[in-house]
Amino acid sequence: MRYPGIKDLKLAEGSIYDRSKPGRKGYSLPLENLENAENLIPEEMRRKELDLPEVSELDAVRHYTRLSTYNFGLDGGFYPLGSCTMKYNPKINEKVARLKGFTNLHPETPEKYAQGTLKLMYELQNMLAEIGGFAGTTLNPAAGAHGEYTGIGIIKAYHESRKDFKRTKVIIPDSAHGTNPASCAMHGYDVVVLKSNEKGKVCLSALKELLNDEIAAMMLTNPNTLGVFESEICEITKLVHDAGALVYGDGANMNAILGVARPGDMGIDVLHYNLHKTFSTPHGGGGPGSGPVCVVEKLTKFLPNPVVVKNGENYIFNENNESMGMVRSFYGNVGVCLKAYTYIREMGKEHIREIAENAVLNANYIKASLSDIYNVEYPEGTLHETVFDDSKMPNDVTTLDIAKALIDRGYHPPTIYFPLIVHGAIMVEPTENESKDDIDAFIFAMREIYEKSINDPENIKNAPLVTSVSRPDETTAARKPILTQCTTCIS
Amino acid sequence: MRYPGIKDLKLAEGSIYDRSKPGRKGYSLPLENLENAENLIPEEMRRKELDLPEVSELDAVRHYTRLSTYNFGLDGGFYPLGSCTMKYNPKINEKVARLKGFTNLHPETPEKYAQGTLKLMYELQNMLAEIGGFAGTTLNPAAGAHGEYTGIGIIKAYHESRKDFKRTKVIIPDSAHGTNPASCAMHGYDVVVLKSNEKGKVCLSALKELLNDEIAAMMLTNPNTLGVFESEICEITKLVHDAGALVYGDGANMNAILGVARPGDMGIDVLHYNLHKTFSTPHGGGGPGSGPVCVVEKLTKFLPNPVVVKNGENYIFNENNESMGMVRSFYGNVGVCLKAYTYIREMGKEHIREIAENAVLNANYIKASLSDIYNVEYPEGTLHETVFDDSKMPNDVTTLDIAKALIDRGYHPPTIYFPLIVHGAIMVEPTENESKDDIDAFIFAMREIYEKSINDPENIKNAPLVTSVSRPDETTAARKPILTQCTTCIS
Amino acid sequence: MRYLPVTDQERKEMLEKIGINSVDELFSPIPEKVLLKNQLNLPTAMSEMELDSLMSELAEMNTGSKMSNFQGGGCYAHYAPAAIDQMLLRSEFYTAYTPYQPEISQGTLQSIFEFQTMISKLMKMDVTNASMYDGATAAAEAVIMASKINGKRKKAVIAGTVHPHYIKTIRTYAANIIEEIEILDIDATTGTIKESELSKIDENTICVLFQYPNYFGSMENVFKISEIAKANKALVIAAVTEMTMLGAMIAPGDFGADIAIGEAQSLGLAPNFGGPGLGTFSAAEKHIRKMPGRLVGKTVDKKGKECFVLTLAAREQHIKREKATSNICSNQGLMTLAVGMYLSIMGKNGLKDVALMNLKRKEYMLNKIVAETKAVKAFSASSYNEFTILLPQNAKQVADKMAEKGILAGISLSKYFPELNNALTVTVTELNSYEEIDSYVKTLAEIIGG
Amino acid sequence: MRYLPVTDQERKEMLEKIGINSVDELFSPIPEKVLLKNQLNLPTAMSEMELDSLMSELAEMNTGSKMSNFQGGGCYAHYAPAAIDQMLLRSEFYTAYTPYQPEISQGTLQSIFEFQTMISKLMKMDVTNASMYDGATAAAEAVIMASKINGKRKKAVIAGTVHPHYIKTIRTYAANIIEEIEILDIDATTGTIKESELSKIDENTICVLFQYPNYFGSMENVFKISEIAKANKALVIAAVTEMTMLGAMIAPGDFGADIAIGEAQSLGLAPNFGGPGLGTFSAAEKHIRKMPGRLVGKTVDKKGKECFVLTLAAREQHIKREKATSNICSNQGLMTLAVGMYLSIMGKNGLKDVALMNLKRKEYMLNKIVAETKAVKAFSASSYNEFTILLPQNAKQVADKMAEKGILAGISLSKYFPELNNALTVTVTELNSYEEIDSYVKTLAEIIGG
Ligand SMILES: Cc1ncc(COP(=O)(O)O)c(C=O)c1O
Ligand SMILES: Cc1ncc(COP(=O)(O)O)c(C=O)c1O
């Protein structure tokens, strides 16, 4: 027997199954005599037991309310998770996306009765194309990686339509996100790794060497995962095009150049966005995201089916015979698209550029304020995020220690150990939503961690000190995985 | 300069003014040229300065999100605050009360265009009358005390209508809530205090002595603030009626007898409900509540104006000339009434009695489980709450210490030092929503506090130990009150 | 039943511990003859999904909620940023009780403290309490408080241009406390109180209460009233029912109010058919101990950490009982949180912009009505977002016709001011677009002639 | 702009620290020739209140959202208790990222762990991952995973009665990975796959994937298929698109599925025009290391306290890159939370009741249609809340006429099954009341004859 205990206002909570008692109810359904309903199921198909919890509504509410207090959310504090663009999730988005007219709409509803959502999807397709400098858009992909998968599929369909079956490889810089090679592999492509140069960028001559008629595409993130803009982007895309390949743009970092420059103008042929990064839709603890893909004119016919088009005054779905196919059921994470649409309409042409301006300003300010003590391996051309590392840390304090020490100070840690080309990377992306005061406080914390690393390194190496969980044993977790709750064990 | 710091997941937060920076914006309004608009205001009426904060939307969201984490809510844990009936606030109530059809409705809208809300108010009036055994209801009062004020006003109007001006006093038991005498005083009534007998109840003979033709009413809470039912209620009301006075029922404890017995049947003439107690509407950190008042037939004409009546198929407002008058603007906290209505409709005639049954069962179970170590001064006839005290505590551990020690264990403390007739009262009201497991854990905590009071009394006397704030200095707060933020001071 | 977690098995165990056989025994203290034998005569229980439909149907029956709304009169439709409601849904706020236990209520306490601060700044008064039920009860309590301060005086003077509900509520509250309520007469030209009426303020006057701007949307001569009141040592009580105005116009403190009360509904709360709104109560520091309602103060805890507590409770009913300054206990807590959020988000510039936008649209509309319809300005004085027009016919009938066209045209004054049968008070806020205003004027012209 | 807090003054200070004069300089790494000279061609910025109206208008244009809905086909309208959405609004959940930092993500981690548990129990499978994008991609990844387990085999066998979107998605995903996709033919009498087709399962078969119940609402002979697959050492993959069914019917684990995937949208998520839904992915324990997607495991921290972490990451793209089991990164996190809440609240009895209620209403409706209209049962087999009827005329045209009467009558199969031109698949859930069903049948009878 235990009382819940309290760590300040954080109440302890066990498994939802711990709250279960036979016969307890948390649901409420219309009265209906269901006594003989089971007879409608053939005997051998009738379920004999179902091991779900039996709790009251309050049990469930307490359970999830308490669990929520074990989480750090962006509404609570600064969340400079590099590459993830943890920007503010505007509350108006959450409100309008919950309108019943949107949520209740069934995907098989005849287009005539779904004009609101179709109009919105159509306009969003166009706005995303305009922002990126492209001709066509699909909203189908459910996340960034799904967008990559789709985009590479479009490229594949393009080559195949030209009966060019020799191209079996994709060039990817070593700084790329892991989803890039993985997405290519799912199409059966081999990955050719391009080593970054001493500035963390694509080396033109190295690229030239890799290019040949077996290369289907090059994938590129720009600004890249170091937050550094590939200044030779036009030369890169020209080289790739000259070799008969296409250029795929990973748009995870689009926040850096919104309204400032357009990938389409740089020679990128296909680009995915992460609406859950650049366009303010929530990350939700790991999704749902949305990863629309934009393409240049010649690729539009290969977009996955279906796409929304305008037919006179009406919005309808269109399918294309040459399409790469379907990449999921229905039309995408429409509920997420709604929020991105709302965000873009709020920003409008007047403010969209200010997003990039402020994001880039904030990142550069952090770099300028910390690079005297935290090493920046690739300091040139930083846009929206900056990558420090632990190479100048005293007393063997590591990146992991720094991350955990930031927790003690009230921050979500930056992305760590990525990109792989920076040893002990600490990737800080403040976004445009943070104020100078909040950024200054973060800088202060980082400097204090550095000082403590000199004077009291144990304090940093043992961090986090204030959380009720500290440094879980991940090795055992992976060696002997426990992936479900044993509901018959006594806890 | 300070970083926020963290106590587990509780981030530190200063004043909203600390986040303010000149020119920062958190609002969004339609573009409109307002340059010369100020000229529409005569020079001497133009505001020269306005000292409100200037923050971004995220600033505001972070501020209030963090503040929320400094609070203990019922959705987080057990909240056995006696007399307050901290029952679960069903989420369906919160949902439906937010329907635009309700929230957008302006109170001056012609009745014809407000039939939904009027129908609901009409039905709620009737349901409350049925539950209490009365003939008429007003939904106007905004809280329990406001209901008392209204109910006593009705009684006054009644006596005055009979030209009986001699009645200037109201009898109130010494166990009554402070609002009872205060509400009488606001009508100019003198309060006559009735001492409770050794069972914590009304002593018939003492009452008889106090009754005479100067008594306008007796106020009674039943079950009373000890959670004890006044078994001689019919004799009491008869005595009062025989003396020409009326009986006012404080319905704060109606949860104990819902569907089991009705005040109207016991001879109560006027009763207020607290919808924010008995009918599950949230307390909101101190309101908004709703305190409808029900009356017997002969008093209906004195109800405050207006009341909703049915006229053929339509619901309309009705005003009565003999009414006690208006007690507020418009028609009550309608948004709160909506939630109570939803709750009663969900319970229906089938389940309403189960509320009382479970509330009373839980309270008696706690009493039975703790009365061996915690003294119960008035143990007889306990219904929905039970009052312990600190008279048997070792080492001078007080009620306040016990309350604070409960915080350390993850509980909101019970109501303490009320009712006044129990020295060091600890008033526990578990409500019907708590499960046996959760109650057992509370009992365990109470027993552990007792043991610790023997073995380690300092642990209890210094409680709470785990909160970031502990035992604020209330004396200085009252001696030198600081009631507003100094925004020009440097913090 | 999903809210009742005790299972049959648990019930058995609990009864055993108590030492009885059935729950019914627990009700034995209740006299047999009043124990209910049957179920109550209530509707049958409903499931959540049925309830959800039922409530949606009721909401749909409120057709007025979707109409073009130009009604004000103490309750105003403004836009509230979506962030507010989502933060109000944080259960740590709305499922908490009054902050009696400061250690676990700092969220509520600090938010009230900041509310007190922001309202004090807005009103330019020293202190503000943690809320009253609404503007009307705040007004009534202000008069009662004044009578306690000016203990020997007998007469409360109230402007006749104050919201009729407020006057009625004051009458109810004052009935057995104050000997005389003197209502100052209305000047039918200006729509303010007659200047001559001010002579009724004398050395027997407890206080002078007026509305700023008044129920017709007109601006009283606040400096003059205040001056005369002060000359007679009567307390000046200003009532503000449309607090967004204070974004651009001077505050009660600027014209010497001793007590300023408000209805803060317009600061981010929906109309909600008139409630819950939020009464605010501000006063000069010297009167603190006579104030009704709760107060939050700043202090330090035993380790010296700054924190907040309920304070000056010695004024209140739970301590002082019949000698308390008021009987108020639960107030409008969550609404102070909402208003605090609104004021934080709007901030000093946002509130000013809202105020000017309201003012400008009002001006546009008033001019347009006068230019394009047979209606005329009823009064010479008009100040903020509300104005009164005189129609060539009965205002209620015109409003009814407008309503049939989907427009809630305003408040016809006939109900409370029979002499103003043809007068209609119209309100414009930032929610009324220019197109909506144009269509109002067009419709009005169709009905009363252009 | 309310989301951009840096003030002009602060910007100046920040630029100074950086050592430049203007923000534009920060963009100097971008080649001049691609720098935009003009504003983008986007709509003009809108204020929150304008946006609010705009979005409400768009929502109103979705007239289908208010119609009587009998469409299913992989997306089902069920009632979700209000508690779910309110808890989803807790920003600690929805504004958090993937739980990479376990110390401050235990809320998300534990909720996923419990989701994994509940889905595993529901499916009766050993393990479940932290979600896939949707049912279709889950199905495709299941086939890919099977091909990695049965490395040498060349042919994936898919029932032709699987949701057409799923088949298409599988085709896309398998295109360059699996040599052959064999689609099993439909038996026009039973509405299940032809028994004779099962002989196509052979020793070259990677896996057999079928939907339970299938796209037409019919129940395949799951034991038989499973038996034959196992005899050929092909993996059995069951796809469940209507998971509420599992409240009353046996689970994939009961008929020997090696992999069970699902679309969990019907467990508490709104239709949302088809997304976000939630793909679930469960498998036998021995296949864990071949599974795609994230997994949460239980462990202890350095002080021995039980806690949760992301685990077995060595399968994933951020470590294994092109050798990963999948490219999936962000998944449908918040939806797992919603589904976990739904399953907690409904619990074992609630889910069973929902299932039986669906079944009973389906039966009522099917019988009534057959009795009172000219439509007939299309297939002998029908199992849960979906069924297919044959109309005397083109189903799409009938559905269009029904829609004009406010009823979304079902999914006409002509689009994907040209041979089933007159077939309409109808879905009934607890949201369709008996009156609604009656009115459907009446309307149908009017159109096609009774
Ligand atoms: C550079 C980059 N590319 C791709 C992705 C994958 O996006 P998603 O998680 O939406 O699949 C990420 C996500 O972190 C990323 O940072
Ligand atoms: C017995 C009793 N009477 C009256 C009241 C006053 O109710 P309210 O706070 O709603 O004004 C209370 C509130 O705690 C109470 O417990």
Short mmCIF file of C-alpha atoms in Angstrom, two decimals, chain C residues 166-403:
data_model
loop_
_atom_site.label_atom_id
_atom_site.label_comp_id
_atom_site.label_asym_id
_atom_site.label_seq_id
_atom_site.Cartn_x
_atom_site.Cartn_y
_atom_site.Cartn_z
CA TYR C 166 -27.82 48.12 -11.48
CA ILE C 167 -30.27 50.60 -10.03
CA LYS C 168 -32.71 47.83 -9.21
CA THR C 169 -29.99 45.76 -7.60
CA ILE C 170 -28.82 48.73 -5.58
CA ARG C 171 -32.38 49.28 -4.44
CA THR C 172 -32.62 45.67 -3.29
CA TYR C 173 -29.31 45.75 -1.44
CA ALA C 174 -29.87 49.16 0.10
CA ALA C 175 -33.43 48.45 1.16
CA ASN C 176 -32.72 47.81 4.82
CA ILE C 177 -29.38 49.54 5.10
CA ILE C 178 -29.72 52.98 3.60
CA GLU C 179 -32.54 55.32 4.33
CA GLU C 180 -32.89 57.07 1.02
CA ILE C 181 -31.95 56.41 -2.58
CA GLU C 182 -32.13 59.54 -4.67
CA ILE C 183 -32.22 58.99 -8.41
CA LEU C 184 -31.01 61.93 -10.49
CA ASP C 185 -33.19 62.83 -13.43
CA ILE C 186 -32.25 62.49 -17.07
CA ASP C 187 -31.79 65.43 -19.39
CA ALA C 188 -33.64 64.44 -22.55
CA THR C 189 -31.38 66.55 -24.74
CA THR C 190 -27.95 65.41 -23.65
CA GLY C 191 -28.81 61.92 -22.52
CA THR C 192 -26.97 62.60 -19.29
CA ILE C 193 -28.23 63.63 -15.90
CA LYS C 194 -29.68 67.10 -15.67
CA GLU C 195 -27.17 69.57 -14.40
CA SER C 196 -29.75 71.01 -12.05
CA GLU C 197 -30.12 67.64 -10.40
CA LEU C 198 -26.58 67.88 -9.07
CA SER C 199 -27.82 70.21 -6.38
CA LYS C 200 -29.34 67.17 -4.72
CA ILE C 201 -25.87 66.21 -3.67
CA ASP C 202 -25.54 67.64 -0.20
CA GLU C 203 -23.93 67.15 3.20
CA ASN C 204 -26.28 64.25 3.86
CA THR C 205 -25.10 62.42 0.77
CA ILE C 206 -23.21 59.17 1.29
CA CYS C 207 -22.05 58.83 -2.25
CA VAL C 208 -22.76 59.67 -5.84
CA LEU C 209 -22.78 56.74 -8.21
CA PHE C 210 -22.79 57.23 -11.97
CA GLN C 211 -21.98 55.16 -14.99
CA TYR C 212 -19.07 55.99 -17.27
CA PRO C 213 -20.19 56.20 -20.08
CA ASN C 214 -23.82 55.86 -19.16
CA TYR C 215 -26.49 53.38 -20.17
CA PHE C 216 -27.37 55.41 -23.30
CA GLY C 217 -23.74 55.61 -24.35
CA SER C 218 -23.51 59.23 -23.27
CA MET C 219 -20.67 60.72 -21.32
CA GLU C 220 -21.60 62.34 -18.04
CA ASN C 221 -19.77 65.44 -16.97
CA VAL C 222 -17.56 63.35 -14.76
CA PHE C 223 -15.35 66.17 -13.54
CA LYS C 224 -18.27 68.29 -12.50
CA ILE C 225 -20.07 65.48 -10.67
CA SER C 226 -16.89 64.49 -8.94
CA GLU C 227 -16.15 68.05 -7.94
CA ILE C 228 -19.56 68.61 -6.43
CA ALA C 229 -19.49 65.28 -4.64
CA LYS C 230 -16.11 66.02 -3.16
CA ALA C 231 -17.20 69.46 -2.11
CA ASN C 232 -19.91 67.73 -0.13
CA LYS C 233 -17.58 65.00 1.13
CA ALA C 234 -19.71 62.43 -0.60
CA LEU C 235 -17.83 59.47 -2.04
CA VAL C 236 -17.53 59.31 -5.81
CA ILE C 237 -18.43 55.91 -7.22
CA ALA C 238 -17.85 55.32 -10.91
CA ALA C 239 -19.36 52.32 -12.64
CA VAL C 240 -17.80 51.14 -15.90
CA THR C 241 -19.78 48.54 -17.80
CA GLU C 242 -17.71 48.60 -20.99
CA MET C 243 -14.16 48.33 -19.79
CA THR C 244 -12.46 48.12 -23.17
CA MET C 245 -13.09 51.85 -23.31
CA LEU C 246 -10.38 52.35 -20.74
CA GLY C 247 -7.83 51.52 -23.42
CA ALA C 248 -8.28 55.01 -24.81
CA MET C 249 -10.14 57.10 -22.28
CA ILE C 250 -9.26 58.38 -18.89
CA ALA C 251 -9.85 56.21 -15.87
CA PRO C 252 -12.07 56.72 -12.82
CA GLY C 253 -8.92 57.51 -10.88
CA ASP C 254 -8.32 60.43 -13.22
CA PHE C 255 -11.51 62.13 -12.13
CA GLY C 256 -11.18 61.33 -8.49
CA ALA C 257 -13.32 58.26 -7.94
CA ASP C 258 -13.13 56.88 -4.42
CA ILE C 259 -14.58 53.60 -5.52
CA ALA C 260 -14.65 52.29 -9.08
CA ILE C 261 -16.62 49.25 -9.97
CA GLY C 262 -16.86 47.53 -13.29
CA GLU C 263 -18.41 44.78 -15.28
CA ALA C 264 -15.37 43.22 -16.92
CA GLN C 265 -17.31 40.86 -19.18
CA SER C 266 -16.21 42.80 -22.22
CA LEU C 267 -12.57 42.00 -21.46
CA GLY C 268 -12.51 38.59 -23.06
CA LEU C 269 -15.65 36.90 -21.80
CA ALA C 270 -18.43 35.72 -24.07
CA PRO C 271 -21.94 37.19 -23.61
CA ASN C 272 -23.22 33.83 -22.31
CA PHE C 273 -26.76 35.20 -22.02
CA GLY C 274 -25.57 37.54 -19.31
CA GLY C 275 -23.47 35.35 -17.06
CA PRO C 276 -20.95 34.47 -15.89
CA GLY C 277 -19.57 37.97 -16.18
CA LEU C 278 -17.21 39.58 -13.73
CA GLY C 279 -17.75 42.35 -11.25
CA THR C 280 -14.64 44.34 -10.42
CA PHE C 281 -14.26 46.41 -7.30
CA SER C 282 -11.50 48.99 -6.85
CA ALA C 283 -11.00 51.63 -4.23
CA ALA C 284 -8.61 54.04 -2.65
CA GLU C 285 -6.11 52.36 -0.34
CA LYS C 286 -7.45 54.00 2.78
CA HIS C 287 -10.73 52.17 2.40
CA ILE C 288 -9.23 48.67 2.11
CA ARG C 289 -10.50 47.40 5.41
CA LYS C 290 -14.04 48.34 4.50
CA MET C 291 -13.92 46.57 1.16
CA PRO C 292 -16.02 43.54 0.43
CA GLY C 293 -14.60 40.44 -1.18
CA ARG C 294 -11.36 38.57 -1.20
CA LEU C 295 -7.92 40.05 -1.56
CA VAL C 296 -4.66 38.42 -2.48
CA GLY C 297 -1.47 39.84 -1.07
CA LYS C 298 2.19 39.28 -1.63
CA THR C 299 4.27 37.94 1.23
CA VAL C 300 7.16 35.57 1.87
CA ASP C 301 7.15 32.01 3.10
CA LYS C 302 9.09 30.65 6.04
CA LYS C 303 12.23 30.44 3.93
CA GLY C 304 11.81 33.96 2.66
CA LYS C 305 10.56 32.99 -0.77
CA GLU C 306 8.18 35.47 -2.31
CA CYS C 307 4.68 34.12 -2.60
CA PHE C 308 1.02 35.00 -2.43
CA VAL C 309 -1.78 34.45 0.08
CA LEU C 310 -5.37 35.41 0.68
CA THR C 311 -5.17 38.30 3.07
CA LEU C 312 -7.15 40.76 5.17
CA ALA C 313 -9.59 37.94 5.76
CA ALA C 314 -10.63 39.60 8.99
CA ARG C 315 -13.11 41.59 6.89
CA GLU C 316 -14.79 38.44 5.65
CA GLN C 317 -17.79 36.37 6.60
CA HIS C 318 -15.96 33.22 7.62
CA ILE C 319 -14.22 35.16 10.34
CA LYS C 320 -16.44 38.13 11.05
CA ARG C 321 -19.77 36.43 10.31
CA GLU C 322 -22.60 38.95 10.68
CA LYS C 323 -20.08 41.78 11.10
CA ALA C 324 -18.34 41.07 7.82
CA THR C 325 -18.06 43.73 5.11
CA SER C 326 -20.08 41.44 2.85
CA ASN C 327 -21.44 37.92 2.67
CA ILE C 328 -19.57 37.11 -0.53
CA CYS C 329 -17.67 33.84 -0.50
CA SER C 330 -17.27 32.11 -3.90
CA ASN C 331 -16.92 34.89 -6.44
CA GLN C 332 -16.08 34.79 -10.14
CA GLY C 333 -12.58 33.33 -9.79
CA LEU C 334 -12.08 31.76 -13.18
CA MET C 335 -13.32 34.90 -14.87
CA THR C 336 -10.56 36.94 -13.23
CA LEU C 337 -8.14 34.50 -14.78
CA ALA C 338 -9.74 34.94 -18.20
CA VAL C 339 -9.69 38.71 -17.90
CA GLY C 340 -6.08 38.65 -16.71
CA MET C 341 -5.22 36.62 -19.79
CA TYR C 342 -7.11 38.99 -22.03
CA LEU C 343 -5.37 42.03 -20.62
CA SER C 344 -1.98 40.34 -20.88
CA ILE C 345 -2.49 39.36 -24.48
CA MET C 346 -4.01 42.66 -25.59
CA GLY C 347 -1.64 44.67 -23.49
CA LYS C 348 -1.51 48.40 -23.50
CA ASN C 349 -1.48 48.84 -27.26
CA GLY C 350 -4.01 46.17 -28.07
CA LEU C 351 -6.54 47.53 -25.66
CA LYS C 352 -6.07 50.99 -27.06
CA ASP C 353 -6.50 49.71 -30.61
CA VAL C 354 -9.66 47.87 -29.66
CA ALA C 355 -11.02 50.97 -28.02
CA LEU C 356 -10.23 53.20 -30.98
CA MET C 357 -11.62 50.65 -33.42
CA ASN C 358 -14.87 50.52 -31.48
CA LEU C 359 -15.03 54.27 -31.32
CA LYS C 360 -14.34 54.71 -35.00
CA ARG C 361 -16.90 52.17 -36.10
CA LYS C 362 -19.46 53.67 -33.77
CA GLU C 363 -18.83 57.07 -35.29
CA TYR C 364 -19.11 55.67 -38.80
CA MET C 365 -22.36 53.95 -38.01
CA LEU C 366 -23.95 56.81 -36.18
CA ASN C 367 -23.15 59.21 -38.99
CA LYS C 368 -24.41 56.80 -41.57
CA ILE C 369 -27.68 56.21 -39.77
CA VAL C 370 -28.29 59.90 -39.41
CA ALA C 371 -27.37 60.53 -43.04
CA GLU C 372 -29.22 57.64 -44.61
CA THR C 373 -32.27 56.95 -42.51
CA LYS C 374 -35.07 58.83 -40.86
CA ALA C 375 -33.55 58.14 -37.47
CA VAL C 376 -31.88 60.96 -35.60
CA LYS C 377 -29.36 61.15 -32.82
CA ALA C 378 -31.33 60.99 -29.59
CA PHE C 379 -28.81 62.80 -27.46
CA SER C 380 -26.10 65.31 -28.03
CA ALA C 381 -23.59 63.41 -25.93
CA SER C 382 -22.21 60.12 -27.11
CA SER C 383 -18.82 58.85 -26.30
CA TYR C 384 -17.65 55.36 -27.01
CA ASN C 385 -19.20 52.38 -28.77
CA GLU C 386 -22.81 52.89 -27.84
CA PHE C 387 -25.31 55.49 -28.96
CA THR C 388 -29.00 56.12 -28.84
CA ILE C 389 -31.12 57.04 -31.82
CA LEU C 390 -34.68 58.27 -32.04
CA LEU C 391 -36.84 56.52 -34.56
CA PRO C 392 -39.95 57.92 -36.18
CA GLN C 393 -41.89 55.06 -34.65
CA ASN C 394 -41.91 52.66 -31.72
CA ALA C 395 -38.40 51.33 -31.28
CA LYS C 396 -39.41 47.91 -30.11
CA GLN C 397 -41.49 47.35 -33.20
CA VAL C 398 -38.66 48.47 -35.44
CA ALA C 399 -36.24 46.21 -33.60
CA ASP C 400 -38.64 43.31 -34.05
CA LYS C 401 -38.74 43.92 -37.77
CA MET C 402 -34.96 44.18 -37.92
CA ALA C 403 -34.73 40.89 -36.04
#
